[in-house]
Structures are given as C-alpha cells and as structure tokens.
GROMACS .gro file of C-alpha atoms in nm:
model
  220
    1MET     CA    1   5.270   3.245  -2.622
    2GLU     CA    2   5.006   3.416  -2.832
    3PRO     CA    3   4.844   3.712  -2.653
    4ARG     CA    4   4.536   3.846  -2.829
    5THR     CA    5   4.511   4.207  -2.716
    6LEU     CA    6   4.655   4.460  -2.472
    7ASP     CA    7   4.391   4.427  -2.200
    8HIS     CA    8   4.488   4.684  -1.937
    9VAL     CA    9   4.763   4.883  -1.770
   10ALA     CA   10   4.777   4.882  -1.390
   11PHE     CA   11   4.926   5.144  -1.159
   12TRP     CA   12   5.000   5.192  -0.790
   13VAL     CA   13   4.833   5.514  -0.665
   14ALA     CA   14   4.778   5.675  -0.325
   15ASP     CA   15   4.430   5.812  -0.402
   16ARG     CA   16   4.217   5.650  -0.670
   17ALA     CA   17   3.920   5.889  -0.658
   18PRO     CA   18   4.066   6.198  -0.833
   19ILE     CA   19   4.211   5.985  -1.113
   20VAL     CA   20   3.882   5.802  -1.161
   21ALA     CA   21   3.700   6.136  -1.170
   22PHE     CA   22   3.939   6.267  -1.439
   23CYS     CA   23   3.888   5.955  -1.652
   24GLU     CA   24   3.509   5.982  -1.623
   25ARG     CA   25   3.497   6.356  -1.689
   26HIS     CA   26   3.756   6.389  -1.965
   27LEU     CA   27   3.832   6.046  -2.117
   28GLY     CA   28   3.494   5.889  -2.184
   29MET     CA   29   3.548   5.614  -1.928
   30HIS     CA   30   3.333   5.466  -1.654
   31VAL     CA   31   3.399   5.252  -1.347
   32ILE     CA   32   3.390   4.888  -1.451
   33ALA     CA   33   3.481   4.743  -1.112
   34ASP     CA   34   3.539   4.909  -0.776
   35GLU     CA   35   3.691   4.675  -0.518
   36ALA     CA   36   3.846   4.717  -0.175
   37ASN     CA   37   4.198   4.757  -0.312
   38PHE     CA   38   4.155   4.859  -0.677
   39THR     CA   39   3.933   5.037  -0.930
   40LEU     CA   40   3.907   4.936  -1.296
   41VAL     CA   41   3.808   5.208  -1.545
   42GLY     CA   42   3.760   5.207  -1.921
   43SER     CA   43   3.514   5.275  -2.200
   44SER     CA   44   3.446   4.900  -2.235
   45ALA     CA   45   3.526   4.602  -2.013
   46ARG     CA   46   3.632   4.399  -2.316
   47HIS     CA   47   3.880   4.655  -2.449
   48GLY     CA   48   4.180   4.844  -2.311
   49LYS     CA   49   4.140   4.959  -1.951
   50LEU     CA   50   4.327   5.124  -1.665
   51THR     CA   51   4.353   4.964  -1.320
   52LEU     CA   52   4.434   5.167  -1.009
   53PHE     CA   53   4.569   4.975  -0.711
   54ASP     CA   54   4.599   5.124  -0.364
   55ALA     CA   55   4.949   5.230  -0.262
   56ASP     CA   56   5.078   5.382   0.060
   57GLY     CA   57   5.208   5.722  -0.044
   58PRO     CA   58   5.354   5.850  -0.373
   59ARG     CA   59   5.527   5.624  -0.623
   60GLU     CA   60   5.834   5.658  -0.846
   61ARG     CA   61   5.808   5.660  -1.225
   62GLY     CA   62   6.042   5.366  -1.290
   63PRO     CA   63   6.014   5.230  -1.647
   64LEU     CA   64   5.682   5.401  -1.733
   65LYS     CA   65   5.693   5.694  -1.978
   66HIS     CA   66   5.327   5.736  -2.077
   67VAL     CA   67   5.011   5.561  -2.197
   68GLY     CA   68   4.848   5.631  -2.536
   69LEU     CA   69   4.470   5.614  -2.578
   70ARG     CA   70   4.316   5.576  -2.923
   71VAL     CA   71   4.034   5.800  -3.044
   72SER     CA   72   3.864   5.834  -3.382
   73ASP     CA   73   3.852   6.217  -3.373
   74LEU     CA   74   4.147   6.376  -3.194
   75ALA     CA   75   4.021   6.733  -3.224
   76ALA     CA   76   3.686   6.641  -3.070
   77ALA     CA   77   3.849   6.438  -2.793
   78ARG     CA   78   4.082   6.723  -2.701
   79THR     CA   79   3.785   6.956  -2.648
   80GLU     CA   80   3.688   6.729  -2.358
   81LEU     CA   81   4.022   6.784  -2.183
   82PRO     CA   82   4.093   7.063  -1.932
   83ALA     CA   83   4.182   7.390  -2.103
   84GLY     CA   84   4.550   7.420  -2.188
   85SER     CA   85   4.622   7.045  -2.176
   86ALA     CA   86   4.951   6.956  -2.345
   87ASP     CA   87   4.986   6.678  -2.600
   88VAL     CA   88   5.101   6.456  -2.312
   89PHE     CA   89   4.904   6.535  -1.998
   90GLU     CA   90   4.889   6.398  -1.644
   91ILE     CA   91   4.572   6.236  -1.513
   92GLY     CA   92   4.710   6.221  -1.161
   93GLU     CA   93   5.003   6.099  -0.949
   94GLY     CA   94   5.251   6.097  -1.237
   95ILE     CA   95   5.039   5.895  -1.483
   96ASP     CA   96   5.098   6.066  -1.818
   97VAL     CA   97   4.857   6.009  -2.108
   98THR     CA   98   4.846   6.110  -2.473
   99LEU     CA   99   4.566   6.075  -2.728
  100VAL     CA  100   4.626   5.914  -3.067
  101GLU     CA  101   4.389   5.947  -3.364
  102ALA     CA  102   4.339   5.614  -3.540
  103PRO     CA  103   4.052   5.389  -3.650
  104THR     CA  104   3.905   5.222  -3.342
  105ASP     CA  105   3.604   5.011  -3.250
  106VAL     CA  106   3.589   5.173  -2.907
  107GLU     CA  107   3.686   5.527  -2.811
  108TYR     CA  108   3.973   5.563  -2.563
  109ASP     CA  109   4.097   5.210  -2.623
  110LEU     CA  110   4.463   5.144  -2.546
  111ASP     CA  111   4.684   5.245  -2.839
  112HIS     CA  112   5.027   5.202  -2.681
  113VAL     CA  113   5.233   5.201  -2.365
  114ALA     CA  114   5.566   5.384  -2.379
  115LEU     CA  115   5.845   5.249  -2.158
  116TRP     CA  116   6.198   5.360  -2.089
  117ALA     CA  117   6.475   5.116  -2.186
  118ALA     CA  118   6.853   5.143  -2.166
  119GLU     CA  119   6.880   4.971  -2.505
  120PRO     CA  120   6.539   5.006  -2.677
  121ALA     CA  121   6.614   4.780  -2.976
  122ALA     CA  122   6.750   4.499  -2.759
  123THR     CA  123   6.457   4.528  -2.519
  124ALA     CA  124   6.207   4.517  -2.808
  125GLU     CA  125   6.377   4.200  -2.928
  126GLU     CA  126   6.345   4.049  -2.581
  127TYR     CA  127   5.968   4.110  -2.579
  128LEU     CA  128   5.935   3.872  -2.875
  129ARG     CA  129   6.002   3.584  -2.631
  130TYR     CA  130   5.690   3.694  -2.443
  131GLY     CA  131   5.459   3.657  -2.743
  132PHE     CA  132   5.470   4.014  -2.874
  133ASP     CA  133   5.522   4.075  -3.247
  134ALA     CA  134   5.787   4.300  -3.399
  135ALA     CA  135   5.653   4.636  -3.520
  136GLY     CA  136   5.975   4.825  -3.587
  137PRO     CA  137   6.323   4.852  -3.437
  138THR     CA  138   6.200   4.977  -3.098
  139ARG     CA  139   5.832   4.881  -3.099
  140VAL     CA  140   5.633   4.560  -3.052
  141GLU     CA  141   5.267   4.485  -3.112
  142VAL     CA  142   4.986   4.279  -2.963
  143GLY     CA  143   4.639   4.275  -3.117
  144GLY     CA  144   4.680   4.615  -3.283
  145ALA     CA  145   4.822   4.793  -2.977
  146PHE     CA  146   5.188   4.860  -2.909
  147LEU     CA  147   5.469   4.878  -2.659
  148GLU     CA  148   5.710   5.155  -2.751
  149LEU     CA  149   6.063   5.150  -2.608
  150HIS     CA  150   6.234   5.487  -2.555
  151GLU     CA  151   6.594   5.538  -2.453
  152GLY     CA  152   6.612   5.622  -2.086
  153ASP     CA  153   6.656   5.479  -1.738
  154PRO     CA  154   6.417   5.183  -1.687
  155SER     CA  155   6.536   5.103  -1.337
  156GLN     CA  156   6.266   4.959  -1.116
  157ALA     CA  157   6.235   5.180  -0.812
  158ASP     CA  158   6.147   5.034  -0.475
  159ARG     CA  159   5.801   5.188  -0.517
  160PRO     CA  160   5.723   5.187  -0.891
  161LEU     CA  161   5.422   5.363  -1.040
  162LEU     CA  162   5.363   5.081  -1.289
  163ASN     CA  163   5.205   4.775  -1.129
  164HIS     CA  164   5.184   4.564  -1.445
  165LEU     CA  165   5.088   4.538  -1.812
  166ALA     CA  166   4.817   4.288  -1.902
  167VAL     CA  167   4.749   4.099  -2.225
  168LEU     CA  168   4.446   3.882  -2.296
  169VAL     CA  169   4.508   3.513  -2.366
  170GLU     CA  170   4.304   3.198  -2.427
  171SER     CA  171   4.473   2.996  -2.152
  172ALA     CA  172   4.682   3.123  -1.863
  173ASP     CA  173   4.789   2.768  -1.780
  174GLU     CA  174   4.937   2.730  -2.129
  175ILE     CA  175   5.130   3.053  -2.070
  176VAL     CA  176   5.276   2.911  -1.749
  177ALA     CA  177   5.385   2.596  -1.930
  178ALA     CA  178   5.541   2.795  -2.214
  179ALA     CA  179   5.718   3.028  -1.971
  180ARG     CA  180   5.879   2.737  -1.792
  181GLU     CA  181   6.001   2.595  -2.121
  182LEU     CA  182   6.153   2.934  -2.207
  183ASP     CA  183   6.304   2.975  -1.860
  184ILE     CA  184   6.089   3.285  -1.796
  185GLU     CA  185   6.013   3.349  -1.430
  186VAL     CA  186   5.649   3.303  -1.326
  187GLU     CA  187   5.577   3.548  -1.044
  188SER     CA  188   5.230   3.419  -0.951
  189VAL     CA  189   4.901   3.271  -1.070
  190VAL     CA  190   4.580   3.441  -0.958
  191ASP     CA  191   4.231   3.290  -0.972
  192ALA     CA  192   3.973   3.573  -0.944
  193ALA     CA  193   3.598   3.597  -0.989
  194ASN     CA  194   3.599   3.692  -1.358
  195THR     CA  195   3.954   3.610  -1.461
  196TYR     CA  196   4.236   3.361  -1.426
  197ALA     CA  197   4.583   3.501  -1.479
  198ALA     CA  198   4.953   3.425  -1.483
  199PHE     CA  199   5.201   3.697  -1.392
  200LEU     CA  200   5.548   3.677  -1.549
  201TRP     CA  201   5.854   3.892  -1.494
  202GLY     CA  202   5.924   4.064  -1.826
  203PRO     CA  203   6.215   4.269  -1.962
  204ASP     CA  204   6.352   4.525  -1.715
  205ARG     CA  205   6.146   4.349  -1.443
  206VAL     CA  206   5.818   4.479  -1.582
  207ARG     CA  207   5.539   4.251  -1.460
  208ILE     CA  208   5.325   4.114  -1.743
  209GLU     CA  209   4.986   3.963  -1.668
  210TYR     CA  210   4.851   3.703  -1.910
  211VAL     CA  211   4.483   3.717  -1.826
  212GLU     CA  212   4.213   3.473  -1.931
  213HIS     CA  213   3.848   3.583  -1.918
  214LYS     CA  214   3.636   3.312  -1.760
  215PRO     CA  215   3.317   3.200  -1.938
  216THR     CA  216   3.127   3.377  -1.661
  217PHE     CA  217   3.303   3.710  -1.732
  218SER     CA  218   3.030   3.966  -1.671
  219LEU     CA  219   3.196   4.308  -1.642
  220THR     CA  220   3.053   4.586  -1.861
   0.00000   0.00000   0.00000
C-alpha cells in the first residue's frame, strides 16, 4: 500500500449549509461538488478537501479530535476568521479546526488530522500496515500531511461524527488485493463518476478510503 496524499476528511452532519458557508466565508474554500447526499468543499479539487455527508440529527465525536489546515501566512489567515476565534475553533456541529503555518502549494490544504487513541504509539505503529509512514512516536505521514494520535477515548459511537479519512492512490484494486494479503477488512468498493475507491476498516474502526481519480476526473 502506497498512498500518495491525504485527499479528504469526511463527516456526518445534520445541516451542511452553515458549515459550507463558514468554509467559503472564512477558510478560502469553494463548493467542488454538491450532490443529493453530500457536499465537497476545498480550495482545490486536487488537494485536501472536506466532505459533508447528510446525517439524521447530531453526531458524537468518537475518535475525531480536530483537523489542521495549512496556510502560508497564519496571521493573515486568522484575520479572515470570526472575531475572537480560538486557536482551535469549531466550523459547525462539533467539527474543530486549527490553522497551521507551513509552506504549501495551495492555501487551506490538509495539514493533519488529530485522532484520539487509547495507546497513541501502538496505534501509530498499526497505521504503518495501512501504507502510512512513521513521522514520530505518535504521528504518521502520507504525502506531507499527517495523522496525529492523542491519548484519549477513541471509542466509535453509534453515530460518529467522522465518516472516513481518504488517501489518494494509483489503484484501488491493488489496495484491495494488498488488504486481503494483510488480513485487513475491506468494508466496500465504490465506483463513482470521478473516482473509484476501496474502503478499509482501519485502527480503532476508523474507515479509510483509498481513492483513485479516474482519467476523466473533472472536478475543480
């Protein structure tokens, strides 16, 4: 398994519109796709994005701590936020975000996803089986973005806020074959208009999507 980049983070939400409006107004994003059951937002379709899936009612936090977005000028980016925003701020329905200053090709690209783990070091080690690279005792890396494991309760609630994490790959079918060799559970394979993807069950039952962009991929 050799994922190329962290492609998107997907959430279950009761009302997409206010979250989309916050992302457009304060985080330099635009609507990339707006479908019957989900909205995809980001500053570029080919970089880190957020996906909002329809859910019936509020969700529970589960393993998600926060999402980090990368900007080239933190001070300038923070002037675009609502007055009084904390370092970690909510964009709606329990989705917490923080901004990280670092060199980036695209503003508001995904920098990291922070997850709770009962044993962060052991969980980070487990992610190596899924194609992530070690980046410290409690952190793993994919294409310059990170998963950070923080000590806490990662229990999957019946109605989790986090839908899945997605990484970009060359071939989803090769991921399925590799997963079966490693005795990793394949949850599903989805053939969509612009993408073809394999969903695996990851550490702490976090769903990981290995998504392949089709040659006809046309989102902007």
